[in-house]
Short mmCIF file of C-alpha atoms in Angstrom, two decimals:
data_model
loop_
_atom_site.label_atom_id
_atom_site.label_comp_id
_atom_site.label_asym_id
_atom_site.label_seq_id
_atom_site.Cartn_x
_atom_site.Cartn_y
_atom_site.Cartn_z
CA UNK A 207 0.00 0.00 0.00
CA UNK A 208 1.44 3.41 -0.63
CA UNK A 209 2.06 6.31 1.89
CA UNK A 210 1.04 9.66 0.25
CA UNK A 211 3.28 12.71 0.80
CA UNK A 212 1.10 16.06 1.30
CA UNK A 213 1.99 19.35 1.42
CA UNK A 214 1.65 20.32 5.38
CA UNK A 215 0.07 23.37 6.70
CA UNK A 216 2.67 26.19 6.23
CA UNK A 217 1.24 29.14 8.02
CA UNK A 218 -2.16 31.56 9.11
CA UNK A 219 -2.17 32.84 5.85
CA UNK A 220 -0.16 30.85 3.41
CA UNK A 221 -1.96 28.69 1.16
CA UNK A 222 0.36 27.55 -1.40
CA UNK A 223 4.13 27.20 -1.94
CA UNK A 224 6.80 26.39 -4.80
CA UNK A 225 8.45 23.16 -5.23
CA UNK A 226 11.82 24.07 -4.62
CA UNK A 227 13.33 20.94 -4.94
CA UNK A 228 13.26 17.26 -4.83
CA UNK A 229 16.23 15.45 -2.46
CA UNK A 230 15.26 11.69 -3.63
CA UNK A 231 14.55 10.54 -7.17
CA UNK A 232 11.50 7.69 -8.06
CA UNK A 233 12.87 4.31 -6.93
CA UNK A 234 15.63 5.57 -4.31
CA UNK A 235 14.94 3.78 -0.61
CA UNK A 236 13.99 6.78 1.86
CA UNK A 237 13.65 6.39 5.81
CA UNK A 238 10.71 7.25 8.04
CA UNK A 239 11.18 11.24 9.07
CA UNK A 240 13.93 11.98 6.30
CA UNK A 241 13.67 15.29 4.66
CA UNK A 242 12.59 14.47 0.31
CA UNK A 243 11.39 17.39 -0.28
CA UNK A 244 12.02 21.29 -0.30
CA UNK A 245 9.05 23.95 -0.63
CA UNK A 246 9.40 27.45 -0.65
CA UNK A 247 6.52 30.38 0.07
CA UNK A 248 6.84 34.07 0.21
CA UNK A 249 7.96 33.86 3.72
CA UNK A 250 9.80 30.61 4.64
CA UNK A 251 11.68 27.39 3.45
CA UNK A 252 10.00 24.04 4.56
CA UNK A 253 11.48 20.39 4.40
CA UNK A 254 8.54 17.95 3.99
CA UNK A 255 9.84 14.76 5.94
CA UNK A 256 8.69 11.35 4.80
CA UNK A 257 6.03 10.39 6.60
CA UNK A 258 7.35 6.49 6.35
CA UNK A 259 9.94 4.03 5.44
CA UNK A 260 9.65 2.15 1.94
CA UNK A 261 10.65 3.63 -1.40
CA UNK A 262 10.18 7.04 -3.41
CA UNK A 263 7.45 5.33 -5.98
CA UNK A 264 6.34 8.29 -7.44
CA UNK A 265 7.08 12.45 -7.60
CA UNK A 266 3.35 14.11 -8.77
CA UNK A 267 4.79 17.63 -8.34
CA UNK A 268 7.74 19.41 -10.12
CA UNK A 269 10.47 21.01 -9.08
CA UNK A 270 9.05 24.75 -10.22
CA UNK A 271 5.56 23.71 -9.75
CA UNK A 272 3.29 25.69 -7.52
CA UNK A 273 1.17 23.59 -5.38
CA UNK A 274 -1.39 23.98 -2.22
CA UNK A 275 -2.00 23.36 1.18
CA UNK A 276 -3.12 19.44 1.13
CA UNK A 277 -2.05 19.13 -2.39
CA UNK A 278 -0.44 15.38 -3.39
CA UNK A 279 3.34 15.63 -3.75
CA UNK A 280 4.44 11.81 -4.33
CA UNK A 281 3.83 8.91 -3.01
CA UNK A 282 6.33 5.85 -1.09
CA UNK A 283 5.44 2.71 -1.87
CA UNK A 284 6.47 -0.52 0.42
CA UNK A 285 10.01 -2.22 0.53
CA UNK A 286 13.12 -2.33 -2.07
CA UNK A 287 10.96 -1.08 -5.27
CA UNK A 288 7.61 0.21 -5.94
CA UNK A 289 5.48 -2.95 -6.47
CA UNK A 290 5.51 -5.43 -3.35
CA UNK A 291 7.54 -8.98 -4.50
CA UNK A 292 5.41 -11.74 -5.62
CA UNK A 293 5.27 -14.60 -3.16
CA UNK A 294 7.41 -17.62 -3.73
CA UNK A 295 5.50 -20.78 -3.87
#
């Protein structure tokens, strides 16, 4: 089952930031709390922090691309690749 990364709430009155850039690339492992992505707004930097352990399955937002509060970043999918392993008989 995939883990969906979301942009968090950044502030009162900010309702959308920049994708600033990406630290992983689809397919690379990535630990539970470990920064993958940087988004900018008007007034600060935030590090999105995986919110589990598996693997960087898929990026849905660009570096460059303006996205909102809530708004679907990626996903991590479970173990070594995106796809669980089929089971051995």
């Amino acid at each position: 089952m995939a883990t969906e990364i979301r942009v968090p709430t950044l502030g009162e009155s900010v309702t959308e930031a920049t994708v600033a850039q990406w630290y992983k690339k689809p397919g690379e492992s990535v630990a539970a709390d470990e920064p993958l992505v940087e988004l900018e707004t008007d007034k600060v930097t935030v590090e999105v922090p995986a919110p589990a352990a598996g693997v960087l399955s898929e990026i849905l937002a660009k570096d460059g691309e303006t996205v909102e509060v809530g708004a679907l970043l990626g996903q991590i999918g479970e173990g070594k690749g995106a796809a669980p392993a089929p089971k051995k008989e």
